[in-house]
Amino acid sequence: MDCLATHLVMGIDLGTSNSAVSLWLDGKSVLIPNLQGNVLTPSVVGLDDEGQIIVGQAAHERLQSHPNITKASFKRYMGTDATITLGKLVFRAEEVSALLLRQLKDDVEAWLGYAVKDAIITVPAYFNDVQRRAVKTAGQLAGLNVVRLLNEPTAASLAFGLLENKEHKYLTFDLGGGTFDVSIIDMFEGVIEVCASSGDVRLGGDDFREVIYQWMLKKYPELHKDQFLIRPELLKLAEHLKLALSQAPECYVSMHWNESDFEWKMTEQELATCCQPLLARLQQPILQALHDSRFSLNDLDDILLVGGATRMPLVRQTVARLFGRFPRHDLNPDEAVALGAGVQAGMVMADCALDDIVLTDVMPFSLGVDTTKQHGERFEFGYYLPIIERNNFLPISKMQELSTIVDNQEHILLKVYQGEARLVKDNVFLGELKIDIPPRPAGEVTIEVRFTYTVDGLLEVECHYQGSPKVYRLLIEKVPGQMSETQISASLAKIAGLKQHPRDMPENRELLARCSQLYEFLLGDDRLWVDKITTEFEIALNSQDLRLIATFRQQVVQFLKRYERDLH
Ligand code: ADP
Ligand code: MG
């Protein structure tokens, strides 16, 4: 079969702590390094001393020292109205995510030497409809065309699954910085089927750091009164303890504060005690996914570990104990999701290497409507009627008939919710639709409601009353956490206004500063050489051609290294 050459699609893991991008190149998924040469870009956005936007490692380094103008973990706020402030600038989570996505896009384009617009972005399986829309909006704001959203555990299993190419049933256990996802996957004859997804959107490596922080405060009650001042510093030390204890049985950290020295020695045992409540929370989502998939533990061939926090021996031990066997972790856990997104990108590009692979996905939550129950004369409001139940395969479309409950009702207000609770007040409200009906006795008017859930995880609701050709479609006027078209246009302008000139990027500014220092220091011909290379670098920067800039930057770095070595 012939393959058509096609344009590239990026696979993006937009993580709570770290993000990564891959491309499908020469029949395999390849992680693309950023300008610093790393495949993981910290999901951190901030302002530098001149008020310019900085993203990734440069921002991460200022997270503790400049907490008011540097923000991390904003993915937790996707799909909410929460504001994220960087000094005087106020953003929504979509906008900050867009700044990060724009940086990832720029880095890939610099690496490739040409523009790429299409992207697949991964999302936690547990993201609801509003959060998924927010991710798409963030992509749009970053100038990306989001061709598909992909559940993170599905992406991870694609990365593992293709390496094996065997018939397999897996469970993916993804514990990242802020979210925990469990998925059960059945792979057979080139079909990857996600049988069930579950998780906890409030559990990740950040929470393990937080319990270590609390333990540190408990050791020195005198620090309590200053805890807000020292929190950034203590969190940094807590993270250090956490990472070090993944490698060694004990670790020391110390801090100087208010003319005193504080020292902490944490052992594996102490870490285990602190983390116990968090480790206990890992079990429930696993049980739920197993229950929904109707698989037993023995049916699973493998447990795949994904997410940086699964590097903790305590997490691995807990997984081994829960499953009665050792999990697999033969891929780098923080890279698996991005690698899998690259595989999916290959599928979208219709690459021949993937012709035989079919991907099916499930919807991780139930969707339904608000209904009223009648007990004799009494009406009871607010009951949830699920129309599409969780863990159905996608895309899915289901129809349900509903009847009027009072005489001469002139319209029906259809309220759409997402969740599993019996009462709608405990679920997430998604939107509402008002349907005009002819006034008739109760029960005589029946409406047909159709819910269609797409592979992108987006919901369309259609509704009409029997006998009428008029179809009402869900127009969500105000969903908490969703941006309107007007807001999106305003954000696009705002983000475009924040565009950085390559000359202003911290790494380029630093190089220019080093060049001028060297110029001042040297004499004669050497000085002319510095002038020449600085001018060439400035021309490259002004061209705004990222590939050219990257090439020149390398030359400048080598040049400076040679001279600076001679100086010392
Ligand atoms: P996300 O998908 O949420 O962006 P990652 O998969 O990159 O997250 O994982 C980030 C988390 O992994 C952080 O909380 C980090 O502290 C933790 N982590 C990374 N390496 C280690 C390690 N060696 N030991 C313990 N935790 C680690
Ligand atoms: Mg992740």
Coordinates of C-alpha atoms and ligand atoms in Angstrom, one line a residue:
M1 CA 0.0 0.0 0.0
D2 CA 1.3 3.5 -0.9
C3 CA 1.7 6.1 1.8
L4 CA 1.2 9.7 1.1
A5 CA 3.8 12.1 2.3
T6 CA 2.0 14.3 4.8
H7 CA 2.7 17.2 7.1
L8 CA 3.9 16.6 10.6
V9 CA 1.8 16.4 13.7
M10 CA 3.3 17.0 17.2
G11 CA 2.4 14.8 20.1
I12 CA 2.3 16.9 23.3
D13 CA 2.2 15.7 26.9
L14 CA 1.0 18.8 28.7
G15 CA 1.9 17.8 32.2
T16 CA 1.2 19.3 35.6
S17 CA 4.9 19.4 36.4
N18 CA 6.7 18.7 33.1
S19 CA 5.7 18.8 29.5
A20 CA 7.3 17.0 26.5
V21 CA 6.8 16.9 22.7
S22 CA 7.4 14.1 20.3
L23 CA 7.3 13.7 16.5
W24 CA 6.7 10.6 14.4
L25 CA 9.9 10.4 12.4
D26 CA 11.2 7.5 10.3
G27 CA 8.5 5.2 11.6
K28 CA 9.0 5.9 15.3
S29 CA 8.1 8.3 18.0
V30 CA 11.0 10.6 18.9
L31 CA 11.2 13.1 21.8
I32 CA 12.3 16.5 20.7
P33 CA 14.7 18.4 23.0
N34 CA 14.0 22.0 23.9
L35 CA 16.6 24.8 23.3
Q36 CA 18.4 23.8 26.5
G37 CA 18.8 20.2 25.1
N38 CA 16.3 18.6 27.6
V39 CA 13.3 16.5 26.5
L40 CA 11.3 17.6 29.6
T41 CA 10.3 21.2 29.9
P42 CA 9.1 22.2 33.4
S43 CA 5.5 23.4 33.2
V44 CA 6.3 26.7 34.8
V45 CA 5.6 30.2 33.5
G46 CA 6.9 33.4 35.0
L47 CA 8.2 36.9 34.5
D48 CA 11.8 37.9 34.5
D49 CA 13.2 41.1 36.1
E50 CA 12.2 43.1 33.0
G51 CA 8.7 41.8 33.1
Q52 CA 9.2 39.6 30.1
I53 CA 7.5 36.2 29.9
I54 CA 9.8 33.2 30.7
V55 CA 8.8 29.6 30.3
G56 CA 10.3 26.2 31.3
Q57 CA 13.6 25.8 33.0
A58 CA 14.4 29.5 33.3
A59 CA 11.1 30.0 35.1
H60 CA 11.5 26.9 37.2
E61 CA 14.7 28.2 38.6
R62 CA 12.9 31.3 39.9
L63 CA 9.9 29.4 41.3
Q64 CA 11.2 29.6 44.9
S65 CA 13.0 32.9 44.7
H66 CA 10.2 34.8 42.9
P67 CA 6.9 33.0 43.9
N68 CA 4.7 36.0 43.1
I69 CA 5.7 36.2 39.4
T70 CA 6.3 32.5 38.7
K71 CA 3.6 29.9 38.5
A72 CA 3.6 26.1 38.3
S73 CA 0.9 23.4 38.6
F74 CA -1.6 25.6 36.8
K75 CA -3.0 22.5 35.0
R76 CA -5.0 21.8 38.1
Y77 CA -7.0 24.9 37.4
M78 CA -7.9 24.1 33.8
G79 CA -11.6 24.5 33.1
T80 CA -12.2 26.7 36.2
D81 CA -12.6 30.5 36.5
A82 CA -9.6 30.6 38.8
T83 CA -7.1 33.4 38.0
I84 CA -3.4 33.0 37.9
T85 CA -1.4 36.2 38.5
L86 CA 2.1 36.9 37.4
G87 CA 2.8 40.3 39.1
K88 CA 0.2 42.7 37.7
L89 CA -0.7 40.4 34.9
V90 CA -3.9 38.3 35.4
F91 CA -4.4 35.0 33.5
R92 CA -6.7 32.1 33.2
A93 CA -5.2 28.6 33.3
E94 CA -5.8 28.3 29.5
E95 CA -3.8 31.4 28.9
V96 CA -0.8 30.3 31.0
S97 CA -1.0 26.9 29.4
A98 CA -1.0 28.6 26.0
L99 CA 2.2 30.4 26.9
L100 CA 3.8 27.0 27.7
L101 CA 2.4 25.4 24.5
R102 CA 3.7 28.3 22.5
Q103 CA 7.2 27.7 23.9
L104 CA 7.0 24.0 23.1
K105 CA 5.8 24.8 19.6
D106 CA 8.7 27.3 19.1
D107 CA 11.2 24.7 20.4
V108 CA 10.0 22.0 18.0
E109 CA 10.0 24.5 15.1
A110 CA 13.6 25.6 16.0
W111 CA 14.7 21.9 16.0
L112 CA 12.9 21.1 12.8
G113 CA 13.6 24.3 10.9
Y114 CA 10.0 24.8 9.8
A115 CA 6.6 25.5 11.2
V116 CA 4.3 22.8 12.6
K117 CA 0.7 23.7 13.5
D118 CA -1.1 20.4 14.1
A119 CA -0.9 18.8 17.5
I120 CA -2.3 16.0 19.6
I121 CA -2.4 17.0 23.3
T122 CA -2.8 14.5 26.1
V123 CA -5.1 15.0 29.0
P124 CA -5.7 13.0 32.2
A125 CA -8.4 10.4 31.6
Y126 CA -10.3 11.9 34.4
F127 CA -10.6 15.4 32.9
N128 CA -14.2 16.4 32.5
D129 CA -15.8 18.0 29.4
V130 CA -15.1 21.5 30.6
Q131 CA -11.4 20.7 31.3
R132 CA -11.0 19.1 27.9
R133 CA -12.4 22.1 26.1
A134 CA -10.0 24.3 28.1
V135 CA -7.1 22.3 26.8
K136 CA -8.3 22.7 23.2
T137 CA -8.7 26.5 23.9
A138 CA -5.2 26.7 25.3
G139 CA -3.9 25.0 22.1
Q140 CA -5.9 27.5 20.0
L141 CA -4.5 30.4 21.9
A142 CA -1.0 29.0 21.3
G143 CA -1.6 29.0 17.5
L144 CA -2.0 25.2 17.4
N145 CA -4.5 23.2 15.6
V146 CA -5.5 20.6 18.1
V147 CA -6.4 17.6 15.9
R148 CA -7.2 15.3 18.8
L149 CA -7.1 15.0 22.6
L150 CA -5.7 11.7 23.9
N151 CA -6.0 10.3 27.4
E152 CA -2.6 10.1 29.1
P153 CA -2.8 6.5 30.1
T154 CA -3.9 5.5 26.6
A155 CA -0.8 7.4 25.3
A156 CA 1.4 5.6 27.7
S157 CA 0.1 2.2 26.8
L158 CA 0.7 3.1 23.1
A159 CA 4.3 3.8 23.9
F160 CA 4.7 0.5 25.8
G161 CA 2.3 -1.5 23.6
L162 CA 4.0 -0.9 20.3
L163 CA 7.3 -2.0 21.6
E164 CA 5.8 -5.3 22.5
N165 CA 3.3 -6.0 19.8
K166 CA 1.9 -9.0 21.6
E167 CA -1.5 -9.8 22.9
H168 CA -1.7 -8.3 26.3
K169 CA -3.9 -6.9 29.0
Y170 CA -2.3 -4.0 30.9
L171 CA -3.0 -1.7 33.7
T172 CA -1.3 1.7 33.4
F173 CA -0.5 3.3 36.7
D174 CA 0.3 7.0 36.1
L175 CA 1.4 9.0 39.1
G176 CA 2.6 12.4 37.9
G177 CA 3.1 15.7 39.7
G178 CA -0.6 16.4 40.3
T179 CA -2.8 13.7 39.0
F180 CA -3.2 9.9 39.3
D181 CA -4.7 7.9 36.5
V182 CA -5.4 4.2 36.2
S183 CA -6.5 2.6 33.0
I184 CA -7.0 -1.0 32.0
I185 CA -6.1 -1.8 28.4
D186 CA -6.7 -4.8 26.3
M187 CA -4.4 -5.2 23.3
F188 CA -5.1 -7.9 20.7
E189 CA -4.6 -8.3 17.0
G190 CA -3.5 -4.7 16.6
V191 CA -6.4 -3.3 18.5
I192 CA -5.7 -1.3 21.7
E193 CA -8.9 -1.1 23.7
V194 CA -9.2 0.9 26.9
C195 CA -11.6 -1.1 29.0
A196 CA -11.8 1.2 32.0
S197 CA -10.3 4.4 33.3
S198 CA -10.3 5.8 36.9
G199 CA -8.2 8.1 39.0
D200 CA -7.8 10.9 41.5
V201 CA -7.3 14.4 40.1
R202 CA -5.9 15.6 43.4
L203 CA -3.1 13.1 44.0
G204 CA 0.5 13.3 42.7
G205 CA 4.2 13.9 43.5
D206 CA 3.3 17.5 44.7
D207 CA 1.3 15.9 47.6
F208 CA 4.2 13.7 48.6
R209 CA 6.4 16.8 48.8
E210 CA 3.7 18.6 50.8
V211 CA 3.6 15.8 53.5
I212 CA 7.4 16.0 53.8
Y213 CA 7.1 19.8 54.2
Q214 CA 4.6 19.2 57.0
W215 CA 6.9 16.7 58.6
M216 CA 9.7 19.3 58.5
L217 CA 7.6 22.0 60.1
K218 CA 6.5 19.5 62.8
K219 CA 10.2 18.9 63.8
Y220 CA 10.7 22.6 64.5
P221 CA 7.5 24.1 66.0
E222 CA 9.4 27.5 66.3
L223 CA 9.3 27.7 62.4
H224 CA 5.5 27.7 62.4
K225 CA 5.1 31.4 62.9
D226 CA 7.3 32.0 59.8
Q227 CA 5.9 29.2 57.7
F228 CA 4.6 31.5 54.9
L229 CA 8.0 33.2 54.6
I230 CA 10.0 30.0 54.5
R231 CA 7.5 27.8 52.6
P232 CA 9.3 28.2 49.2
E233 CA 12.7 27.3 50.7
L234 CA 11.3 24.4 52.7
L235 CA 9.4 23.0 49.7
K236 CA 12.6 23.0 47.8
L237 CA 14.3 21.1 50.6
A238 CA 11.3 18.7 50.8
E239 CA 11.5 18.0 47.0
H240 CA 15.2 17.3 47.5
L241 CA 14.5 14.8 50.3
K242 CA 11.9 13.1 48.2
L243 CA 14.2 12.7 45.2
A244 CA 17.2 11.7 47.3
L245 CA 15.2 9.1 49.2
S246 CA 14.4 7.4 45.8
Q247 CA 18.1 6.5 45.7
A248 CA 19.4 6.3 49.2
P249 CA 18.0 5.1 52.6
E250 CA 18.4 8.4 54.3
C251 CA 19.1 12.0 53.5
Y252 CA 20.1 15.3 55.3
V253 CA 19.0 18.8 54.4
S254 CA 19.6 22.1 56.3
M255 CA 18.6 25.7 56.3
H256 CA 19.8 28.9 57.9
W257 CA 17.0 31.1 59.2
N258 CA 16.8 33.9 61.8
E259 CA 20.4 33.3 62.8
S260 CA 19.8 29.6 63.6
D261 CA 20.6 26.4 61.7
F262 CA 17.9 23.9 61.2
E263 CA 18.7 20.4 60.1
W264 CA 16.5 17.5 59.0
K265 CA 17.5 13.9 58.6
M266 CA 14.8 11.8 57.0
T267 CA 14.9 8.0 56.7
E268 CA 13.0 5.7 54.4
Q269 CA 11.0 4.6 57.4
E270 CA 10.0 8.2 58.3
L271 CA 9.1 8.9 54.7
A272 CA 7.0 5.7 54.6
T273 CA 5.1 6.9 57.8
C274 CA 4.4 10.4 56.4
C275 CA 3.3 9.1 53.0
Q276 CA 1.1 6.3 54.4
P277 CA -2.2 8.3 54.0
L278 CA -1.3 9.2 50.4
L279 CA -0.2 5.6 49.5
A280 CA -3.5 4.3 50.9
R281 CA -5.4 6.5 48.4
L282 CA -3.8 4.7 45.5
Q283 CA -5.9 1.6 46.0
Q284 CA -9.5 2.9 45.4
P285 CA -9.1 4.0 41.7
I286 CA -7.4 0.6 41.0
L287 CA -10.3 -1.3 42.5
Q288 CA -12.8 0.9 40.6
A289 CA -11.1 0.4 37.2
L290 CA -10.9 -3.4 37.8
H291 CA -14.5 -3.5 38.8
D292 CA -15.6 -1.5 35.7
S293 CA -13.5 -3.5 33.3
R294 CA -14.8 -6.7 34.9
F295 CA -11.3 -8.0 34.9
S296 CA -9.6 -9.7 37.8
L297 CA -6.1 -9.0 38.9
N298 CA -5.1 -12.4 37.4
D299 CA -6.3 -11.4 34.0
L300 CA -3.7 -8.6 33.8
D301 CA -0.4 -9.5 32.1
D302 CA 1.4 -6.4 33.1
I303 CA 1.2 -3.3 35.3
L304 CA 3.0 -0.3 33.6
L305 CA 4.4 2.4 35.7
V306 CA 4.2 5.9 34.3
G307 CA 4.8 9.4 35.8
G308 CA 7.8 10.7 37.6
A309 CA 6.4 10.0 41.1
T310 CA 6.5 6.2 40.3
R311 CA 10.2 6.5 40.7
M312 CA 9.6 6.5 44.4
P313 CA 10.5 3.0 45.8
L314 CA 7.5 3.4 48.2
V315 CA 5.1 3.8 45.4
R316 CA 6.6 0.8 43.6
Q317 CA 6.4 -1.3 46.7
T318 CA 2.8 -0.3 47.2
V319 CA 2.0 -1.2 43.6
A320 CA 3.8 -4.6 44.0
R321 CA 1.9 -5.3 47.2
L322 CA -1.5 -4.3 45.7
F323 CA -1.0 -6.5 42.7
G324 CA 1.1 -9.3 44.2
R325 CA 3.8 -8.8 41.6
F326 CA 6.4 -6.4 40.3
P327 CA 5.3 -3.6 37.9
R328 CA 7.1 -3.0 34.6
H329 CA 8.9 0.3 34.2
D330 CA 11.1 -0.3 31.1
L331 CA 10.3 3.1 29.6
N332 CA 11.4 6.3 31.3
P333 CA 8.2 7.0 33.3
D334 CA 8.1 10.7 32.6
E335 CA 8.6 10.3 28.9
A336 CA 6.1 7.5 28.2
V337 CA 3.0 9.7 27.7
A338 CA 4.8 12.1 25.2
L339 CA 6.2 9.1 23.3
G340 CA 2.7 7.6 23.0
A341 CA 1.3 10.9 21.8
G342 CA 4.0 10.7 19.1
V343 CA 2.7 7.3 18.2
Q344 CA -0.8 8.7 17.9
A345 CA 0.5 11.5 15.8
G346 CA 1.9 8.9 13.5
M347 CA -1.5 7.3 13.3
V348 CA -3.1 10.7 12.5
M349 CA -0.6 11.2 9.8
A350 CA -1.6 7.8 8.4
D351 CA 1.9 6.5 8.4
C352 CA 2.1 3.0 6.9
A353 CA 4.0 1.7 10.0
L354 CA 0.8 2.0 12.0
D355 CA -1.8 0.8 9.5
D356 CA -2.8 -2.2 11.5
I357 CA -3.3 -0.4 14.8
V358 CA -6.8 0.6 15.8
L359 CA -7.4 2.6 18.9
T360 CA -10.5 2.6 20.9
D361 CA -11.0 4.7 23.9
V362 CA -13.6 4.9 26.7
M363 CA -15.4 7.8 28.3
P364 CA -14.2 8.0 31.9
F365 CA -17.4 9.5 33.5
S366 CA -21.2 9.2 33.2
L367 CA -23.2 12.0 31.6
G368 CA -26.9 12.6 32.3
V369 CA -29.7 14.9 33.1
D370 CA -31.6 16.4 36.0
T371 CA -35.0 14.7 36.6
T372 CA -37.9 15.0 39.0
K373 CA -39.5 12.0 40.8
Q374 CA -43.1 11.9 41.8
H375 CA -44.2 10.2 45.0
G376 CA -48.0 10.4 45.1
E377 CA -48.7 14.2 45.3
R378 CA -45.2 15.0 46.1
F379 CA -42.4 16.0 43.7
E380 CA -38.8 15.4 44.5
F381 CA -36.3 17.4 42.4
G382 CA -32.7 17.1 41.6
Y383 CA -32.3 13.4 40.7
Y384 CA -29.6 12.4 38.3
L385 CA -30.5 10.2 35.3
P386 CA -27.4 8.9 33.6
I387 CA -27.8 8.7 29.8
I388 CA -24.3 7.6 28.8
E389 CA -22.7 5.5 31.6
R390 CA -19.0 5.7 32.3
N391 CA -16.5 3.4 30.6
N392 CA -18.5 3.0 27.3
F393 CA -16.4 2.9 24.1
L394 CA -16.1 6.1 22.1
P395 CA -17.5 7.6 20.1
I396 CA -20.9 6.8 21.6
S397 CA -24.4 8.1 21.0
K398 CA -27.4 7.3 23.2
M399 CA -31.0 8.3 23.1
Q400 CA -33.4 8.6 26.1
E401 CA -37.1 9.5 26.2
L402 CA -38.4 11.8 28.9
S403 CA -42.0 12.8 29.7
T404 CA -43.6 15.8 31.2
I405 CA -44.6 15.6 34.9
V406 CA -47.0 18.5 35.3
D407 CA -50.1 19.4 33.3
N408 CA -49.8 22.1 30.6
Q409 CA -46.1 22.5 30.9
E410 CA -45.0 24.9 28.2
H411 CA -41.3 24.0 28.2
I412 CA -38.9 21.6 29.6
L413 CA -35.6 22.7 31.0
L414 CA -33.0 20.0 30.3
K415 CA -30.1 20.3 32.6
V416 CA -27.0 18.4 31.7
Y417 CA -24.6 17.0 34.3
Q418 CA -21.5 14.9 34.5
G419 CA -20.6 12.6 37.3
E420 CA -21.7 9.5 39.3
A421 CA -23.6 10.9 42.2
R422 CA -27.4 10.1 42.7
L423 CA -28.3 13.8 43.2
V424 CA -27.4 16.3 40.5
K425 CA -26.1 18.8 43.1
D426 CA -23.2 16.5 43.7
N427 CA -22.3 16.3 40.0
V428 CA -20.7 18.8 37.6
F429 CA -23.2 21.1 35.8
L430 CA -22.4 21.3 32.1
G431 CA -25.2 23.3 30.6
E432 CA -28.9 23.6 29.9
L433 CA -31.4 23.5 27.1
K434 CA -34.9 25.0 27.1
I435 CA -37.3 23.1 24.8
D436 CA -40.7 24.6 24.0
I437 CA -43.5 22.0 24.1
P438 CA -47.3 22.2 23.4
P439 CA -49.3 22.4 26.7
R440 CA -50.9 19.0 27.3
P441 CA -51.7 16.8 30.3
A442 CA -48.8 15.5 32.3
G443 CA -47.1 12.5 30.7
E444 CA -48.5 13.2 27.2
V445 CA -45.5 15.0 25.8
T446 CA -42.4 13.0 25.3
I447 CA -39.1 14.4 24.3
E448 CA -36.2 12.5 22.8
V449 CA -32.8 13.4 24.2
R450 CA -29.7 12.3 22.3
F451 CA -26.2 12.5 23.9
T452 CA -23.3 12.1 21.5
Y453 CA -19.8 11.9 22.9
T454 CA -17.0 12.2 20.4
V455 CA -13.5 10.7 20.5
D456 CA -12.2 14.1 21.6
G457 CA -14.3 13.8 24.7
L458 CA -16.7 16.5 23.7
L459 CA -20.4 16.2 24.3
E460 CA -23.2 17.2 21.9
V461 CA -26.8 17.2 23.2
E462 CA -29.7 17.1 20.7
C463 CA -33.3 17.2 21.8
H464 CA -36.8 17.4 20.2
Y465 CA -40.3 16.5 21.2
Q466 CA -42.0 13.6 19.4
G467 CA -43.9 14.8 16.4
S468 CA -41.9 18.0 15.9
P469 CA -39.2 18.4 13.3
K470 CA -37.5 21.1 15.3
V471 CA -34.2 19.9 16.9
Y472 CA -32.7 21.8 19.8
R473 CA -29.0 21.6 20.2
L474 CA -27.2 22.3 23.5
L475 CA -25.9 25.8 23.5
I476 CA -23.9 26.1 26.7
E477 CA -24.3 29.8 27.5
K478 CA -22.3 29.9 30.7
V479 CA -20.5 26.9 32.0
P480 CA -18.2 27.6 34.9
G481 CA -14.7 27.5 33.7
Q482 CA -15.4 27.8 30.0
M483 CA -14.2 30.8 27.9
S484 CA -16.6 32.5 25.5
E485 CA -15.6 33.4 21.9
T486 CA -15.1 37.0 22.9
Q487 CA -12.8 36.0 25.8
I488 CA -10.8 33.8 23.4
S489 CA -10.4 36.7 21.0
A490 CA -9.3 39.0 23.7
S491 CA -6.8 36.4 25.0
L492 CA -5.4 35.8 21.6
A493 CA -4.6 39.5 21.4
K494 CA -3.2 39.6 24.9
I495 CA -0.9 36.6 24.3
A496 CA 0.2 37.9 21.0
G497 CA 1.1 41.1 22.9
L498 CA 3.3 39.1 25.2
K499 CA 5.3 37.8 22.3
Q500 CA 9.0 37.7 23.1
H501 CA 11.5 38.9 20.7
P502 CA 14.3 36.3 20.5
R503 CA 16.7 39.1 21.5
D504 CA 14.8 39.3 24.8
M505 CA 14.9 35.7 25.6
P506 CA 17.0 35.2 28.7
E507 CA 19.5 32.7 27.2
N508 CA 20.2 35.1 24.3
R509 CA 20.4 38.2 26.5
E510 CA 22.9 36.3 28.7
L511 CA 25.1 35.5 25.7
L512 CA 25.0 39.1 24.4
A513 CA 26.0 40.3 27.9
R514 CA 28.9 37.9 28.0
C515 CA 30.0 39.1 24.5
S516 CA 30.1 42.8 25.5
Q517 CA 32.0 41.9 28.7
L518 CA 34.6 40.1 26.6
Y519 CA 34.7 43.0 24.2
E520 CA 35.5 45.4 27.0
F521 CA 38.2 43.1 28.3
L522 CA 40.1 42.3 25.1
L523 CA 42.2 44.4 22.8
G524 CA 43.3 44.5 19.1
D525 CA 42.3 41.7 16.7
D526 CA 40.6 39.7 19.4
R527 CA 38.3 42.6 20.1
L528 CA 37.4 42.7 16.4
W529 CA 36.6 39.0 16.4
V530 CA 34.2 39.5 19.3
D531 CA 32.6 42.4 17.5
K532 CA 32.2 40.3 14.4
I533 CA 30.6 37.4 16.1
T534 CA 28.3 39.6 18.2
T535 CA 27.1 41.4 15.1
E536 CA 26.4 38.1 13.3
F537 CA 24.5 36.9 16.3
E538 CA 22.5 40.1 16.4
I539 CA 21.6 39.8 12.8
A540 CA 20.4 36.2 13.4
L541 CA 18.3 37.4 16.4
N542 CA 16.8 40.2 14.3
S543 CA 15.8 37.7 11.6
Q544 CA 13.7 35.9 14.3
D545 CA 14.5 32.7 12.4
L546 CA 14.7 30.3 15.4
R547 CA 16.8 27.7 13.5
L548 CA 19.3 30.3 12.4
I549 CA 19.5 31.7 15.9
A550 CA 20.1 28.2 17.4
T551 CA 23.0 27.6 15.0
F552 CA 24.5 31.0 15.7
R553 CA 24.0 30.6 19.5
Q554 CA 26.0 27.4 19.4
Q555 CA 28.8 29.1 17.6
V556 CA 28.8 32.0 20.0
V557 CA 28.9 29.6 23.0
Q558 CA 31.9 27.8 21.6
F559 CA 33.6 31.0 20.8
L560 CA 33.0 32.4 24.3
K561 CA 34.1 29.2 25.9
R562 CA 37.4 29.3 24.0
Y563 CA 38.2 32.9 25.0
E564 CA 36.9 32.6 28.5
R565 CA 39.1 29.5 29.1
D566 CA 42.1 31.5 27.9
L567 CA 41.2 34.3 30.3
H568 CA 41.2 32.1 33.4
Ligands
ADP1 P1 3.3 15.3 35.2 O1 2.9 14.3 34.3 O2 2.3 15.6 36.3 O3 3.8 16.6 34.6 P2 5.8 13.9 35.7 O4 5.4 12.6 35.2 O5 6.8 14.7 35.0 O6 4.5 14.8 36.1 O7 6.2 13.7 37.3 C1 6.6 14.7 38.1 C2 6.6 14.3 39.5 O8 7.5 13.2 39.6 C3 7.1 15.4 40.4 O9 6.2 15.4 41.5 C4 8.5 14.9 40.8 O10 8.8 15.4 42.1 C5 8.4 13.4 40.7 N1 9.6 12.8 40.5 C6 10.5 12.9 39.4 N2 11.6 12.1 39.6 C7 11.5 11.6 40.8 C8 12.3 10.7 41.6 N3 13.5 10.3 41.2 N4 11.8 10.3 42.9 C9 10.6 10.8 43.3 N5 9.8 11.6 42.6 C10 10.2 12.0 41.4
MG2 MG 2.1 13.1 33.1

